[in-house]
Coordinates of C-alpha atoms in Angstrom, one line a residue:
M192 CA -19.2 -184.3 -66.8
D193 CA -20.0 -182.6 -63.6
D194 CA -22.0 -185.6 -62.6
E195 CA -19.1 -187.9 -63.3
T196 CA -16.7 -185.8 -61.3
E197 CA -19.1 -185.6 -58.4
S198 CA -19.7 -189.4 -58.4
E199 CA -15.9 -190.0 -58.7
N200 CA -15.3 -187.6 -55.8
E201 CA -18.1 -189.3 -53.8
V202 CA -16.5 -192.7 -54.4
N203 CA -13.1 -191.3 -53.4
K204 CA -14.6 -189.7 -50.3
Q205 CA -16.3 -193.0 -49.4
H206 CA -13.1 -194.8 -50.0
D207 CA -11.2 -192.3 -47.9
D208 CA -13.7 -192.6 -45.0
D209 CA -13.4 -196.4 -45.1
T210 CA -9.6 -196.2 -45.1
K211 CA -9.7 -193.7 -42.2
I212 CA -11.8 -196.1 -40.2
I213 CA -9.5 -199.0 -40.9
Y214 CA -6.5 -196.9 -40.0
T215 CA -8.1 -195.7 -36.8
E216 CA -9.0 -199.2 -35.7
F217 CA -5.5 -200.4 -36.7
F218 CA -3.8 -197.7 -34.6
E219 CA -6.1 -198.4 -31.7
E220 CA -5.1 -202.0 -31.8
I221 CA -1.4 -201.0 -32.0
K222 CA -1.9 -198.8 -28.9
K223 CA -3.4 -201.7 -27.0
L224 CA -0.6 -204.0 -28.0
R225 CA 2.0 -201.4 -26.9
K226 CA 0.3 -201.0 -23.5
S227 CA 0.2 -204.8 -23.1
V228 CA 3.9 -205.1 -24.1
K229 CA 4.9 -202.3 -21.7
F230 CA 2.9 -204.0 -18.9
M231 CA 4.6 -207.4 -19.5
S232 CA 8.0 -205.7 -19.8
D233 CA 7.5 -204.0 -16.4
K234 CA 6.3 -207.2 -14.9
F235 CA 9.2 -209.1 -16.3
N236 CA 11.6 -206.5 -14.8
D237 CA 9.9 -206.7 -11.4
L238 CA 10.2 -210.5 -11.5
Q239 CA 13.9 -210.3 -12.4
E240 CA 14.5 -208.1 -9.4
E241 CA 12.6 -210.5 -7.2
I242 CA 14.7 -213.4 -8.5
K243 CA 17.9 -211.5 -7.7
E244 CA 16.7 -210.8 -4.2
L245 CA 15.7 -214.5 -3.7
R246 CA 19.1 -215.7 -5.0
S247 CA 20.8 -213.3 -2.6
L248 CA 18.7 -214.6 0.2
I249 CA 19.4 -218.3 -0.7
K250 CA 23.2 -217.5 -0.9
S251 CA 23.1 -215.9 2.6
E252 CA 21.1 -218.8 4.0
K253 CA 23.7 -221.2 2.6
G254 CA 26.5 -219.2 4.1
Q255 CA 24.7 -219.1 7.5
N256 CA 24.2 -222.9 7.3
E257 CA 27.9 -223.4 6.5
K258 CA 28.8 -221.2 9.5
N259 CA 26.8 -223.5 11.8
N260 CA 28.9 -226.5 10.7
K261 CA 31.7 -227.4 13.1
R262 CA 34.4 -229.7 12.4
V263 CA 35.7 -231.7 15.3
Q264 CA 38.5 -234.2 14.8
E265 CA 38.6 -236.9 17.5
L266 CA 39.1 -240.6 17.5
E267 CA 35.7 -242.2 17.5
E268 CA 35.4 -244.6 20.4
S269 CA 33.8 -247.9 19.6
G270 CA 30.2 -248.3 20.8
N271 CA 29.5 -244.6 21.0
S272 CA 27.3 -242.7 18.6
L273 CA 28.7 -239.6 16.9
S274 CA 26.4 -237.4 18.9
A275 CA 27.6 -238.9 22.1
V276 CA 31.2 -238.4 21.1
A277 CA 30.5 -234.8 20.2
Q278 CA 28.7 -234.2 23.5
N279 CA 31.7 -235.8 25.3
I280 CA 34.1 -233.5 23.5
L281 CA 32.0 -230.4 24.3
K282 CA 31.7 -231.4 27.9
V283 CA 35.6 -231.4 28.2
I284 CA 35.7 -227.8 27.1
G285 CA 32.8 -226.8 29.3
V286 CA 29.9 -226.6 26.8
N287 CA 26.7 -228.3 27.8
A288 CA 25.2 -230.0 24.8
T289 CA 22.3 -232.4 24.3
N290 CA 21.1 -234.3 21.2
D291 CA 18.8 -231.3 20.5
S292 CA 21.8 -229.0 20.2
F293 CA 22.7 -230.4 16.8
V294 CA 20.9 -230.7 13.5
Y295 CA 23.2 -233.6 12.7
T296 CA 26.6 -235.2 13.4
R297 CA 28.4 -237.2 10.8
M298 CA 31.8 -238.4 9.8
K299 CA 33.7 -236.4 7.2
G300 CA 34.9 -238.4 4.2
N301 CA 33.7 -241.0 1.9
G302 CA 33.1 -243.7 4.4
R303 CA 36.4 -245.6 4.2
A304 CA 36.1 -248.1 7.1
N305 CA 39.9 -248.6 7.4
V306 CA 40.4 -245.0 8.6
S307 CA 39.3 -244.7 12.2
N308 CA 40.5 -241.1 12.9
K309 CA 38.2 -239.0 10.7
P310 CA 36.8 -235.6 11.5
I311 CA 33.3 -235.3 12.9
I312 CA 31.0 -232.7 11.4
M313 CA 28.5 -231.2 13.8
K314 CA 25.9 -228.9 12.4
T315 CA 24.6 -226.8 15.3
K316 CA 21.0 -225.6 15.5
T317 CA 22.0 -222.0 16.3
A318 CA 24.9 -219.7 15.4
Q319 CA 25.1 -218.7 19.0
F320 CA 25.8 -222.2 20.1
K321 CA 28.5 -222.4 17.5
E322 CA 30.0 -219.2 18.8
D323 CA 30.0 -220.6 22.4
I324 CA 31.9 -223.6 21.2
L325 CA 34.5 -221.4 19.5
K326 CA 34.9 -219.1 22.5
K327 CA 35.5 -222.1 24.8
R328 CA 38.0 -223.5 22.3
K329 CA 40.0 -220.3 22.4
E330 CA 40.1 -220.4 26.2
Y331 CA 41.7 -223.8 26.1
G332 CA 44.0 -223.1 23.1
R333 CA 45.8 -226.1 21.7
N334 CA 45.9 -228.0 25.0
L335 CA 42.6 -229.8 24.4
K336 CA 43.0 -233.5 25.5
L337 CA 40.3 -236.1 25.7
P338 CA 40.5 -237.9 29.1
N339 CA 40.5 -241.7 29.1
A340 CA 41.3 -242.0 25.4
T341 CA 43.2 -245.2 24.4
C342 CA 45.5 -243.5 21.9
N343 CA 45.5 -240.0 20.3
N344 CA 43.6 -237.9 22.8
T345 CA 44.2 -234.5 21.2
I346 CA 41.0 -232.6 20.2
Y347 CA 40.9 -230.1 17.3
I348 CA 37.9 -227.9 17.0
N349 CA 37.8 -225.9 13.7
E350 CA 35.3 -224.3 11.5
D351 CA 34.1 -226.4 8.6
L352 CA 34.9 -224.0 5.8
T353 CA 34.5 -224.4 2.1
P354 CA 37.8 -224.6 0.1
L355 CA 37.2 -221.0 -1.2
H356 CA 36.7 -219.6 2.4
N357 CA 39.8 -221.6 3.5
S358 CA 41.9 -220.0 0.8
F359 CA 40.9 -216.5 1.8
I360 CA 41.7 -217.2 5.5
K361 CA 45.1 -218.6 4.5
G362 CA 45.7 -215.4 2.4
K363 CA 45.7 -217.1 -1.0
G364 CA 42.6 -215.4 -2.3
L365 CA 41.1 -216.5 -5.6
Q366 CA 43.3 -218.6 -7.8

C-alpha cells in the first residue's frame, strides 16, 4: 500500500510541477501583454495630446489667415484688374502696394455679373501690411473718396470677418 501511495504522490507531484510550469508561463505572457497594452495606451495618450496641439495650431493659423483678409468695397472700373484697383485705392490713402503685397484679390459674392459694385477681398501677405492699411484708414475716417470715379466714389475699408466674429463685434455674442 505504501508503494501505491508513493506512486500516487509522485504522479500528483509530477502533475503539480507541470501545472506550476504552465501557470508560470501563462502569467509571464500576461505580464508581457499588460506591458504592451500600457505602452500602447501611453502612446495613444501622447498622440491624442499631439493631435490637440495640432488642431489648436491649425485653428490659430486659420484665424491669422482671416485677419490678413481685407474687404475693400469700391466700384470696379472697367479694364482694370482687381489688383490694380486695390493698389489704386491704397495709393489714395497713402499706402504703397505692389502686386507682391497681396496673396490674392477677388470679388466677394457668387459672381453675379449684373451687380457691378461688389466688395473686393484682398488677402495681404503680412499682418503688418494689413495693420498699416487699417491705420491709414483711421487717419482718413469716413471721408475716403476715389478721385476720377464716374459714379459712387466713396471707399469703405473694413476687416473681412466671419459672421461669428461680426456678431461679437456688434455685441450680439453667440446666438
